[in-house]
Every structure is written in structure tokens, then in C-alpha cells.
Amino acid sequence: MAKKKIAYTTSRLNRNLENVTANDSKNRRASERSLSSALLVLQYSSSRFSDYRILSDKFLRRAYYAQMIDHDSLKAKESLYLCAVCQKIVCQYYKPSMQKTDGPYEVDLHQLDKWEAAVVADAEELAVDLGIRLLQAEGTVIHPFQIHRGKGLYGLFSRNAPMVEDAIHSLKEGGFPRLNATANQSAWRLGQAFQDILCQNEQGVNDYLAEQLSRERKGYHSGVFLNLDLLAVAKIAARWNLEVELDTIECPKELIVPEETDYSSVEIPIPKEGFPWDGL
């Protein structure tokens, strides 16, 4: 049977993009003002934990604009890098004694998209560091599926085969609480995709990426401009020297192909008092 090729875009994505583009000037000014305000706060006394949490989200939004409106993958990757850097700083400022609203939810695997940003940005050292921090956060309450998904992704990225194999076993075993049969089947399918990467099954990985994106386009991801979840899986597969076929508006090839990227000249936002630790 001929393999179905997934379309580069959809009518819904095109409509959403048209709406964003039509209001780009206004939205861009608002977004940049918001980012500038968040950066300005660093020059005053404040909660640095909250400041960098906000900045991380702002840089992620800027990455969406850079890729979808400007078609500038280098600028998008720089913003993804800064998003991940700010999340790492959030983790460094975190203390278990903080209020519940500023609790471990902000420094654990609930923030996996920030780690995925580092992966997609080809910021290897940052991704390794941030991944460990999110995995080892204390006092967290995370759904088991999210834990095994995170371990599987990090294990593949860091070439930790035992960690990946443990995640694969748990994902394929299923029976996750509060997940229906369809969701548990999706967990099994993700586990199989991890196994395909580990076993160098190129066709299996490409089938998973196409099937999952097709499914998500019909669901709550239908209007998402950058699908970091699938981009991270695709990037990791490519890092395992698999030829990834995926190339769509929300998963563009230029963000999937691994490439050495130097971020040494990128300016990191620093508070007026400096960081209470050495280096980043």
C-alpha cells in the first residue's frame, strides 16, 4: 500500500496564519513591548524566579513569530535557546520553600516544552543540563505518562539506553491512571517510536511522525504553528542519523536537521545585581 504523504499545511492553519499576518504589526509591537517590559524588570528589585519564568514564555512566543511570520529559522532558534536558558535560570532560582504558586510545577517535567526548545535549537549542553534539572526536581506531582515520556526523550537525546528502555517498557505496558483506552494506545505508540529510534527503524519513526501529526491536526493541536513535541522527536531521530521525512508548516525541515550552532555571542538577560552563582 502506498504511504500517505502528509500535507505541508492545512486550511485551518492557513486561515490562522492569515489572521496572524493581517495583525502582525499590531501584535508584534505588543509582543515586543511585553518582552521589553519583562527585561526592564531585571533592573529593579523583584522575584527573579517569576521574572525569568515570564521571560522564558516571552522568548518562546518570539520564536513562533520568527519562524512563522519572518521565516527566519536562525532567529527562531536563537529565541528557542533564550527560552531554554531562562527556564534553566528559573530552576536555579527555585527553592522548595517558595509559595505553592511558584512551586515545583515551574521546574519539573511540566516545563518539558522548554527543554524541547533547547533540543530544537541544537543547544546540546543546555539541553543536557536543563533535562537533568527537570527530571530531578523534588516535591513534584507529575502524571506517570509525562515522567516516562520525559525520560524516554532525554534518554534518547543523551544516548542513555537503559533509561530509554525503561521508558519504552512503561509506555508500552500502558494502564496509566486517568487515561482512556485511546490515550493509553497513544502512549504505546510513543513507546514504539522510541524503540524504533533506538533500533534504527527509520520507516517506523517516519510513520509515527506522520500519523501523530495527522491526528493532532484534527485535535487540540489543530491551530499550533510550531509543534515542539514532534519537532523534538524528529530532531532526536535525526541526531540518531535517521533520515526524517517530516517537513510541514508546524514541523519545518530547517528546524529538524541537526546543525552546529554557536550561541556564545547571544546576550543572556542578567539582573542588575548579577546572578547569585558563578556562570550559567
PDB file of C-alpha atoms in Angstrom:
ATOM      1  CA  MET A   1       0.000   0.000   0.000  1.00  0.00           C
ATOM      2  CA  ALA A   2       1.334   3.432  -0.947  1.00  0.00           C
ATOM      3  CA  LYS A   3       2.356   5.518   2.024  1.00  0.00           C
ATOM      4  CA  LYS A   4       0.219   8.598   2.552  1.00  0.00           C
ATOM      5  CA  LYS A   5       2.276  11.795   2.474  1.00  0.00           C
ATOM      6  CA  ILE A   6       1.189  14.376   4.993  1.00  0.00           C
ATOM      7  CA  ALA A   7       0.312  17.785   3.557  1.00  0.00           C
ATOM      8  CA  TYR A   8       2.651  20.697   4.241  1.00  0.00           C
ATOM      9  CA  THR A   9      -0.189  22.724   5.742  1.00  0.00           C
ATOM     10  CA  THR A  10      -3.955  22.688   6.307  1.00  0.00           C
ATOM     11  CA  SER A  11      -6.758  25.104   5.530  1.00  0.00           C
ATOM     12  CA  ARG A  12      -7.198  25.807   9.238  1.00  0.00           C
ATOM     13  CA  LEU A  13      -3.515  26.575   9.699  1.00  0.00           C
ATOM     14  CA  ASN A  14      -3.591  28.798   6.635  1.00  0.00           C
ATOM     15  CA  ARG A  15      -6.571  30.733   7.999  1.00  0.00           C
ATOM     16  CA  ASN A  16      -4.895  31.139  11.364  1.00  0.00           C
ATOM     17  CA  LEU A  17      -1.697  32.281   9.721  1.00  0.00           C
ATOM     18  CA  GLU A  18      -3.591  34.786   7.570  1.00  0.00           C
ATOM     19  CA  ASN A  19      -5.223  36.222  10.687  1.00  0.00           C
ATOM     20  CA  VAL A  20      -1.892  36.478  12.478  1.00  0.00           C
ATOM     21  CA  THR A  21      -0.202  38.019   9.448  1.00  0.00           C
ATOM     22  CA  ALA A  22      -3.007  40.545   8.966  1.00  0.00           C
ATOM     23  CA  ASN A  23      -2.478  41.798  12.509  1.00  0.00           C
ATOM     24  CA  ASP A  24       1.261  41.184  12.578  1.00  0.00           C
ATOM     25  CA  SER A  25       2.353  44.782  13.019  1.00  0.00           C
ATOM     26  CA  LYS A  26      -0.004  45.391  15.935  1.00  0.00           C
ATOM     27  CA  ASN A  27       0.635  42.016  17.596  1.00  0.00           C
ATOM     28  CA  ARG A  28       4.369  42.229  17.048  1.00  0.00           C
ATOM     29  CA  ARG A  29       4.555  45.647  18.715  1.00  0.00           C
ATOM     30  CA  ALA A  30       2.532  44.361  21.652  1.00  0.00           C
ATOM     31  CA  SER A  31       4.688  41.247  21.961  1.00  0.00           C
ATOM     32  CA  GLU A  32       7.961  43.199  21.770  1.00  0.00           C
ATOM     33  CA  ARG A  33       6.696  45.769  24.297  1.00  0.00           C
ATOM     34  CA  SER A  34       5.786  42.936  26.629  1.00  0.00           C
ATOM     35  CA  LEU A  35       9.237  41.374  26.239  1.00  0.00           C
ATOM     36  CA  SER A  36      10.946  44.741  26.746  1.00  0.00           C
ATOM     37  CA  SER A  37       8.949  45.293  29.925  1.00  0.00           C
ATOM     38  CA  ALA A  38       9.924  41.861  31.204  1.00  0.00           C
ATOM     39  CA  LEU A  39      13.592  42.635  30.513  1.00  0.00           C
ATOM     40  CA  LEU A  40      13.323  46.066  32.161  1.00  0.00           C
ATOM     41  CA  VAL A  41      12.088  44.458  35.383  1.00  0.00           C
ATOM     42  CA  LEU A  42      15.532  42.883  35.757  1.00  0.00           C
ATOM     43  CA  GLN A  43      16.866  46.368  36.535  1.00  0.00           C
ATOM     44  CA  TYR A  44      14.648  46.624  39.624  1.00  0.00           C
ATOM     45  CA  SER A  45      14.127  44.573  42.756  1.00  0.00           C
ATOM     46  CA  SER A  46      11.761  41.739  42.074  1.00  0.00           C
ATOM     47  CA  SER A  47      11.231  37.993  42.274  1.00  0.00           C
ATOM     48  CA  ARG A  48      13.830  36.703  39.859  1.00  0.00           C
ATOM     49  CA  PHE A  49      12.161  33.309  39.827  1.00  0.00           C
ATOM     50  CA  SER A  50       8.997  34.875  38.407  1.00  0.00           C
ATOM     51  CA  ASP A  51      10.910  37.288  36.161  1.00  0.00           C
ATOM     52  CA  TYR A  52      12.714  34.538  34.298  1.00  0.00           C
ATOM     53  CA  ARG A  53       9.633  32.342  34.181  1.00  0.00           C
ATOM     54  CA  ILE A  54       7.878  35.157  32.312  1.00  0.00           C
ATOM     55  CA  LEU A  55      10.886  35.783  30.067  1.00  0.00           C
ATOM     56  CA  SER A  56      11.033  32.129  29.083  1.00  0.00           C
ATOM     57  CA  ASP A  57       7.470  32.297  27.798  1.00  0.00           C
ATOM     58  CA  LYS A  58       8.107  35.605  26.005  1.00  0.00           C
ATOM     59  CA  PHE A  59      11.107  34.217  24.124  1.00  0.00           C
ATOM     60  CA  LEU A  60       9.089  31.158  23.138  1.00  0.00           C
ATOM     61  CA  ARG A  61       6.434  33.419  21.655  1.00  0.00           C
ATOM     62  CA  ARG A  62       9.104  35.379  19.796  1.00  0.00           C
ATOM     63  CA  ALA A  63      10.379  32.108  18.304  1.00  0.00           C
ATOM     64  CA  TYR A  64       6.915  31.455  16.852  1.00  0.00           C
ATOM     65  CA  TYR A  65       6.887  34.875  15.191  1.00  0.00           C
ATOM     66  CA  ALA A  66      10.417  34.430  13.831  1.00  0.00           C
ATOM     67  CA  GLN A  67       9.610  31.113  12.181  1.00  0.00           C
ATOM     68  CA  MET A  68       6.020  31.565  11.050  1.00  0.00           C
ATOM     69  CA  ILE A  69       5.997  35.229  10.030  1.00  0.00           C
ATOM     70  CA  ASP A  70       9.633  36.032   9.238  1.00  0.00           C
ATOM     71  CA  HIS A  71      10.617  32.544   8.027  1.00  0.00           C
ATOM     72  CA  ASP A  72      13.889  33.101   9.854  1.00  0.00           C
ATOM     73  CA  SER A  73      14.930  29.755  11.346  1.00  0.00           C
ATOM     74  CA  LEU A  74      18.168  31.146  12.798  1.00  0.00           C
ATOM     75  CA  LYS A  75      16.306  33.852  14.688  1.00  0.00           C
ATOM     76  CA  ALA A  76      13.729  31.298  15.770  1.00  0.00           C
ATOM     77  CA  LYS A  77      16.432  29.007  17.127  1.00  0.00           C
ATOM     78  CA  GLU A  78      18.065  31.894  18.980  1.00  0.00           C
ATOM     79  CA  SER A  79      14.753  32.672  20.692  1.00  0.00           C
ATOM     80  CA  LEU A  80      14.229  28.974  21.491  1.00  0.00           C
ATOM     81  CA  TYR A  81      17.713  28.965  23.006  1.00  0.00           C
ATOM     82  CA  LEU A  82      16.927  32.003  25.177  1.00  0.00           C
ATOM     83  CA  CYS A  83      13.629  30.424  26.187  1.00  0.00           C
ATOM     84  CA  ALA A  84      15.508  27.368  27.459  1.00  0.00           C
ATOM     85  CA  VAL A  85      18.245  29.466  29.118  1.00  0.00           C
ATOM     86  CA  CYS A  86      15.630  31.421  31.063  1.00  0.00           C
ATOM     87  CA  GLN A  87      13.959  28.166  32.132  1.00  0.00           C
ATOM     88  CA  LYS A  88      17.300  26.896  33.409  1.00  0.00           C
ATOM     89  CA  ILE A  89      17.689  30.119  35.389  1.00  0.00           C
ATOM     90  CA  VAL A  90      14.191  29.587  36.822  1.00  0.00           C
ATOM     91  CA  CYS A  91      15.356  26.173  38.034  1.00  0.00           C
ATOM     92  CA  GLN A  92      18.457  27.718  39.591  1.00  0.00           C
ATOM     93  CA  TYR A  93      16.430  30.315  41.500  1.00  0.00           C
ATOM     94  CA  TYR A  94      13.881  27.797  42.741  1.00  0.00           C
ATOM     95  CA  LYS A  95      13.735  26.840  46.428  1.00  0.00           C
ATOM     96  CA  PRO A  96      11.335  24.243  47.878  1.00  0.00           C
ATOM     97  CA  SER A  97      10.206  26.826  50.457  1.00  0.00           C
ATOM     98  CA  MET A  98       8.616  29.011  47.771  1.00  0.00           C
ATOM     99  CA  GLN A  99       4.887  29.586  47.717  1.00  0.00           C
ATOM    100  CA  LYS A 100       2.721  26.968  46.010  1.00  0.00           C
ATOM    101  CA  THR A 101       2.043  29.307  43.074  1.00  0.00           C
ATOM    102  CA  ASP A 102       5.795  29.422  42.473  1.00  0.00           C
ATOM    103  CA  GLY A 103       6.283  25.755  43.211  1.00  0.00           C
ATOM    104  CA  PRO A 104       7.874  22.717  41.583  1.00  0.00           C
ATOM    105  CA  TYR A 105       5.361  22.813  38.732  1.00  0.00           C
ATOM    106  CA  GLU A 106       7.591  25.521  37.236  1.00  0.00           C
ATOM    107  CA  VAL A 107      10.801  23.499  37.439  1.00  0.00           C
ATOM    108  CA  ASP A 108       9.780  19.933  36.619  1.00  0.00           C
ATOM    109  CA  LEU A 109       8.621  17.980  33.570  1.00  0.00           C
ATOM    110  CA  HIS A 110       5.551  20.204  33.252  1.00  0.00           C
ATOM    111  CA  GLN A 111       8.063  22.516  31.533  1.00  0.00           C
ATOM    112  CA  LEU A 112       9.261  19.884  29.078  1.00  0.00           C
ATOM    113  CA  ASP A 113       8.462  22.177  26.148  1.00  0.00           C
ATOM    114  CA  LYS A 114      11.283  24.466  27.339  1.00  0.00           C
ATOM    115  CA  TRP A 115      13.664  21.512  27.184  1.00  0.00           C
ATOM    116  CA  GLU A 116      12.325  20.679  23.732  1.00  0.00           C
ATOM    117  CA  ALA A 117      13.146  24.265  22.758  1.00  0.00           C
ATOM    118  CA  ALA A 118      16.804  23.620  23.643  1.00  0.00           C
ATOM    119  CA  VAL A 119      16.784  20.391  21.621  1.00  0.00           C
ATOM    120  CA  VAL A 120      15.292  22.052  18.543  1.00  0.00           C
ATOM    121  CA  ALA A 121      17.779  24.933  18.927  1.00  0.00           C
ATOM    122  CA  ASP A 122      20.696  22.457  18.771  1.00  0.00           C
ATOM    123  CA  ALA A 123      21.862  23.713  22.165  1.00  0.00           C
ATOM    124  CA  GLU A 124      23.261  20.371  23.301  1.00  0.00           C
ATOM    125  CA  GLU A 125      24.967  21.291  26.568  1.00  0.00           C
ATOM    126  CA  LEU A 126      21.984  23.375  27.637  1.00  0.00           C
ATOM    127  CA  ALA A 127      19.573  20.548  26.786  1.00  0.00           C
ATOM    128  CA  VAL A 128      21.597  18.049  28.832  1.00  0.00           C
ATOM    129  CA  ASP A 129      21.763  20.406  31.833  1.00  0.00           C
ATOM    130  CA  LEU A 130      18.130  21.523  31.724  1.00  0.00           C
ATOM    131  CA  GLY A 131      16.881  17.979  31.159  1.00  0.00           C
ATOM    132  CA  ILE A 132      18.616  16.745  34.317  1.00  0.00           C
ATOM    133  CA  ARG A 133      17.168  19.623  36.320  1.00  0.00           C
ATOM    134  CA  LEU A 134      13.600  18.964  35.167  1.00  0.00           C
ATOM    135  CA  LEU A 135      13.912  15.217  35.737  1.00  0.00           C
ATOM    136  CA  GLN A 136      15.377  15.578  39.216  1.00  0.00           C
ATOM    137  CA  ALA A 137      13.081  18.303  40.578  1.00  0.00           C
ATOM    138  CA  GLU A 138      11.946  17.431  44.107  1.00  0.00           C
ATOM    139  CA  GLY A 139       8.472  17.653  45.595  1.00  0.00           C
ATOM    140  CA  THR A 140       6.710  17.358  42.259  1.00  0.00           C
ATOM    141  CA  VAL A 141       3.446  15.669  41.347  1.00  0.00           C
ATOM    142  CA  ILE A 142       3.550  14.556  37.731  1.00  0.00           C
ATOM    143  CA  HIS A 143       1.427  12.085  35.805  1.00  0.00           C
ATOM    144  CA  PRO A 144       3.386   8.839  35.216  1.00  0.00           C
ATOM    145  CA  PHE A 145       2.938   9.169  31.456  1.00  0.00           C
ATOM    146  CA  GLN A 146       4.680  12.545  31.481  1.00  0.00           C
ATOM    147  CA  ILE A 147       7.527  11.103  33.552  1.00  0.00           C
ATOM    148  CA  HIS A 148       8.159   8.198  31.174  1.00  0.00           C
ATOM    149  CA  ARG A 149       7.762  10.419  28.119  1.00  0.00           C
ATOM    150  CA  GLY A 150      10.343  12.811  29.546  1.00  0.00           C
ATOM    151  CA  LYS A 151      12.745  10.037  30.461  1.00  0.00           C
ATOM    152  CA  GLY A 152      12.390   8.463  27.027  1.00  0.00           C
ATOM    153  CA  LEU A 153      13.128  11.722  25.236  1.00  0.00           C
ATOM    154  CA  TYR A 154      16.018  12.658  27.499  1.00  0.00           C
ATOM    155  CA  GLY A 155      17.435   9.146  27.375  1.00  0.00           C
ATOM    156  CA  LEU A 156      17.442   9.166  23.586  1.00  0.00           C
ATOM    157  CA  PHE A 157      18.958  12.640  23.464  1.00  0.00           C
ATOM    158  CA  SER A 158      21.745  11.735  25.903  1.00  0.00           C
ATOM    159  CA  ARG A 159      22.182   8.191  24.492  1.00  0.00           C
ATOM    160  CA  ASN A 160      21.250   6.609  27.828  1.00  0.00           C
ATOM    161  CA  ALA A 161      19.927   3.275  26.554  1.00  0.00           C
ATOM    162  CA  PRO A 162      18.829   1.840  29.955  1.00  0.00           C
ATOM    163  CA  MET A 163      16.753   4.969  30.648  1.00  0.00           C
ATOM    164  CA  VAL A 164      15.125   4.719  27.213  1.00  0.00           C
ATOM    165  CA  GLU A 165      14.411   1.005  27.573  1.00  0.00           C
ATOM    166  CA  ASP A 166      12.772   1.558  30.959  1.00  0.00           C
ATOM    167  CA  ALA A 167      10.596   4.326  29.488  1.00  0.00           C
ATOM    168  CA  ILE A 168       9.664   2.157  26.493  1.00  0.00           C
ATOM    169  CA  HIS A 169       8.593  -0.685  28.782  1.00  0.00           C
ATOM    170  CA  SER A 170       6.419   1.599  30.916  1.00  0.00           C
ATOM    171  CA  LEU A 171       4.833   3.386  27.940  1.00  0.00           C
ATOM    172  CA  LYS A 172       4.005   0.154  26.129  1.00  0.00           C
ATOM    173  CA  GLU A 173       2.721  -1.517  29.277  1.00  0.00           C
ATOM    174  CA  GLY A 174       0.025   1.179  29.470  1.00  0.00           C
ATOM    175  CA  GLY A 175      -2.718   1.267  32.062  1.00  0.00           C
ATOM    176  CA  PHE A 176      -1.940   4.852  33.025  1.00  0.00           C
ATOM    177  CA  PRO A 177      -4.420   6.317  35.538  1.00  0.00           C
ATOM    178  CA  ARG A 178      -6.963   8.840  34.231  1.00  0.00           C
ATOM    179  CA  LEU A 179      -6.088   7.980  30.611  1.00  0.00           C
ATOM    180  CA  ASN A 180      -8.726   6.349  28.442  1.00  0.00           C
ATOM    181  CA  ALA A 181      -8.072   3.483  26.039  1.00  0.00           C
ATOM    182  CA  THR A 182      -7.239   5.851  23.174  1.00  0.00           C
ATOM    183  CA  ALA A 183      -4.735   7.810  25.269  1.00  0.00           C
ATOM    184  CA  ASN A 184      -3.111   4.615  26.519  1.00  0.00           C
ATOM    185  CA  GLN A 185      -2.820   3.448  22.911  1.00  0.00           C
ATOM    186  CA  SER A 186      -1.097   6.739  22.077  1.00  0.00           C
ATOM    187  CA  ALA A 187       1.330   6.084  24.937  1.00  0.00           C
ATOM    188  CA  TRP A 188       2.051   2.634  23.470  1.00  0.00           C
ATOM    189  CA  ARG A 189       2.616   4.189  20.058  1.00  0.00           C
ATOM    190  CA  LEU A 190       5.073   6.722  21.533  1.00  0.00           C
ATOM    191  CA  GLY A 191       6.931   3.909  23.257  1.00  0.00           C
ATOM    192  CA  GLN A 192       7.151   2.092  19.935  1.00  0.00           C
ATOM    193  CA  ALA A 193       8.516   5.249  18.283  1.00  0.00           C
ATOM    194  CA  PHE A 194      11.223   5.469  20.950  1.00  0.00           C
ATOM    195  CA  GLN A 195      12.048   1.827  20.296  1.00  0.00           C
ATOM    196  CA  ASP A 196      12.192   2.487  16.555  1.00  0.00           C
ATOM    197  CA  ILE A 197      14.748   5.254  17.123  1.00  0.00           C
ATOM    198  CA  LEU A 198      16.784   3.025  19.411  1.00  0.00           C
ATOM    199  CA  CYS A 199      16.688   0.165  16.870  1.00  0.00           C
ATOM    200  CA  GLN A 200      17.316   2.453  13.879  1.00  0.00           C
ATOM    201  CA  ASN A 201      13.937   1.656  12.302  1.00  0.00           C
ATOM    202  CA  GLU A 202      13.753   4.694  10.043  1.00  0.00           C
ATOM    203  CA  GLN A 203      10.425   3.809   8.429  1.00  0.00           C
ATOM    204  CA  GLY A 204       8.796   3.191  11.805  1.00  0.00           C
ATOM    205  CA  VAL A 205       9.850   6.629  13.053  1.00  0.00           C
ATOM    206  CA  ASN A 206       8.630   8.384   9.916  1.00  0.00           C
ATOM    207  CA  ASP A 207       5.304   6.547  10.086  1.00  0.00           C
ATOM    208  CA  TYR A 208       4.860   7.630  13.695  1.00  0.00           C
ATOM    209  CA  LEU A 209       5.634  11.290  12.978  1.00  0.00           C
ATOM    210  CA  ALA A 210       3.202  11.419  10.045  1.00  0.00           C
ATOM    211  CA  GLU A 211       0.442   9.563  11.886  1.00  0.00           C
ATOM    212  CA  GLN A 212       0.802  11.602  15.073  1.00  0.00           C
ATOM    213  CA  LEU A 213       0.834  14.949  13.274  1.00  0.00           C
ATOM    214  CA  SER A 214      -2.198  13.925  11.215  1.00  0.00           C
ATOM    215  CA  ARG A 215      -4.000  13.001  14.453  1.00  0.00           C
ATOM    216  CA  GLU A 216      -3.017  16.202  16.229  1.00  0.00           C
ATOM    217  CA  ARG A 217      -4.148  18.341  13.311  1.00  0.00           C
ATOM    218  CA  LYS A 218      -7.645  17.070  13.992  1.00  0.00           C
ATOM    219  CA  GLY A 219      -7.484  17.749  17.708  1.00  0.00           C
ATOM    220  CA  TYR A 220      -6.314  20.427  20.105  1.00  0.00           C
ATOM    221  CA  HIS A 221      -3.097  20.978  18.139  1.00  0.00           C
ATOM    222  CA  SER A 222      -5.074  21.923  15.034  1.00  0.00           C
ATOM    223  CA  GLY A 223      -4.019  25.587  15.165  1.00  0.00           C
ATOM    224  CA  VAL A 224      -0.499  25.189  16.561  1.00  0.00           C
ATOM    225  CA  PHE A 225       2.143  26.906  14.429  1.00  0.00           C
ATOM    226  CA  LEU A 226       5.180  25.160  15.879  1.00  0.00           C
ATOM    227  CA  ASN A 227       4.738  21.637  17.244  1.00  0.00           C
ATOM    228  CA  LEU A 228       7.653  21.402  19.674  1.00  0.00           C
ATOM    229  CA  ASP A 229       6.676  17.922  20.846  1.00  0.00           C
ATOM    230  CA  LEU A 230       7.032  16.387  17.394  1.00  0.00           C
ATOM    231  CA  LEU A 231       9.915  18.637  16.397  1.00  0.00           C
ATOM    232  CA  ALA A 232      11.871  17.300  19.378  1.00  0.00           C
ATOM    233  CA  VAL A 233      11.165  13.663  18.463  1.00  0.00           C
ATOM    234  CA  ALA A 234      12.101  14.380  14.832  1.00  0.00           C
ATOM    235  CA  LYS A 235      15.282  16.231  15.841  1.00  0.00           C
ATOM    236  CA  ILE A 236      16.343  13.402  18.146  1.00  0.00           C
ATOM    237  CA  ALA A 237      15.695  10.837  15.397  1.00  0.00           C
ATOM    238  CA  ALA A 238      17.840  12.916  13.054  1.00  0.00           C
ATOM    239  CA  ARG A 239      20.573  13.022  15.723  1.00  0.00           C
ATOM    240  CA  TRP A 240      20.482   9.212  15.603  1.00  0.00           C
ATOM    241  CA  ASN A 241      21.336   9.540  11.895  1.00  0.00           C
ATOM    242  CA  LEU A 242      17.859   8.623  10.697  1.00  0.00           C
ATOM    243  CA  GLU A 243      16.537  10.365   7.610  1.00  0.00           C
ATOM    244  CA  VAL A 244      13.426  12.201   8.771  1.00  0.00           C
ATOM    245  CA  GLU A 245      10.879  12.869   6.036  1.00  0.00           C
ATOM    246  CA  LEU A 246       8.659  15.240   8.016  1.00  0.00           C
ATOM    247  CA  ASP A 247       8.544  18.770   6.600  1.00  0.00           C
ATOM    248  CA  THR A 248       5.394  20.775   7.348  1.00  0.00           C
ATOM    249  CA  ILE A 249       4.484  24.283   8.363  1.00  0.00           C
ATOM    250  CA  GLU A 250       4.438  23.367  12.063  1.00  0.00           C
ATOM    251  CA  CYS A 251       7.405  20.965  11.800  1.00  0.00           C
ATOM    252  CA  PRO A 252       9.710  22.575   9.197  1.00  0.00           C
ATOM    253  CA  LYS A 253      12.716  20.652   7.949  1.00  0.00           C
ATOM    254  CA  GLU A 254      15.077  23.534   8.742  1.00  0.00           C
ATOM    255  CA  LEU A 255      14.337  23.054  12.458  1.00  0.00           C
ATOM    256  CA  ILE A 256      14.729  19.263  12.251  1.00  0.00           C
ATOM    257  CA  VAL A 257      18.101  18.856  10.549  1.00  0.00           C
ATOM    258  CA  PRO A 258      20.831  18.973  13.246  1.00  0.00           C
ATOM    259  CA  GLU A 259      23.491  21.611  12.794  1.00  0.00           C
ATOM    260  CA  GLU A 260      26.225  23.085  14.926  1.00  0.00           C
ATOM    261  CA  THR A 261      25.041  26.404  16.274  1.00  0.00           C
ATOM    262  CA  ASP A 262      27.181  28.860  18.232  1.00  0.00           C
ATOM    263  CA  TYR A 263      25.269  30.878  20.824  1.00  0.00           C
ATOM    264  CA  SER A 264      28.332  32.366  22.510  1.00  0.00           C
ATOM    265  CA  SER A 265      27.539  35.845  21.162  1.00  0.00           C
ATOM    266  CA  VAL A 266      23.885  35.763  22.238  1.00  0.00           C
ATOM    267  CA  GLU A 267      23.269  38.165  25.110  1.00  0.00           C
ATOM    268  CA  ILE A 268      21.763  36.486  28.163  1.00  0.00           C
ATOM    269  CA  PRO A 269      19.415  38.690  30.245  1.00  0.00           C
ATOM    270  CA  ILE A 270      21.180  39.395  33.555  1.00  0.00           C
ATOM    271  CA  PRO A 271      19.619  41.093  36.601  1.00  0.00           C
ATOM    272  CA  LYS A 272      21.146  44.295  37.906  1.00  0.00           C
ATOM    273  CA  GLU A 273      22.637  42.516  40.933  1.00  0.00           C
ATOM    274  CA  GLY A 274      24.055  39.667  38.847  1.00  0.00           C
ATOM    275  CA  PHE A 275      23.375  36.006  39.494  1.00  0.00           C
ATOM    276  CA  PRO A 276      23.936  34.543  42.984  1.00  0.00           C
ATOM    277  CA  TRP A 277      26.039  31.775  41.419  1.00  0.00           C
ATOM    278  CA  ASP A 278      29.036  31.563  39.126  1.00  0.00           C
ATOM    279  CA  GLY A 279      28.286  31.355  35.398  1.00  0.00           C
ATOM    280  CA  LEU A 280      25.303  29.727  33.780  1.00  0.00           C
TER     281      LEU A 280
END
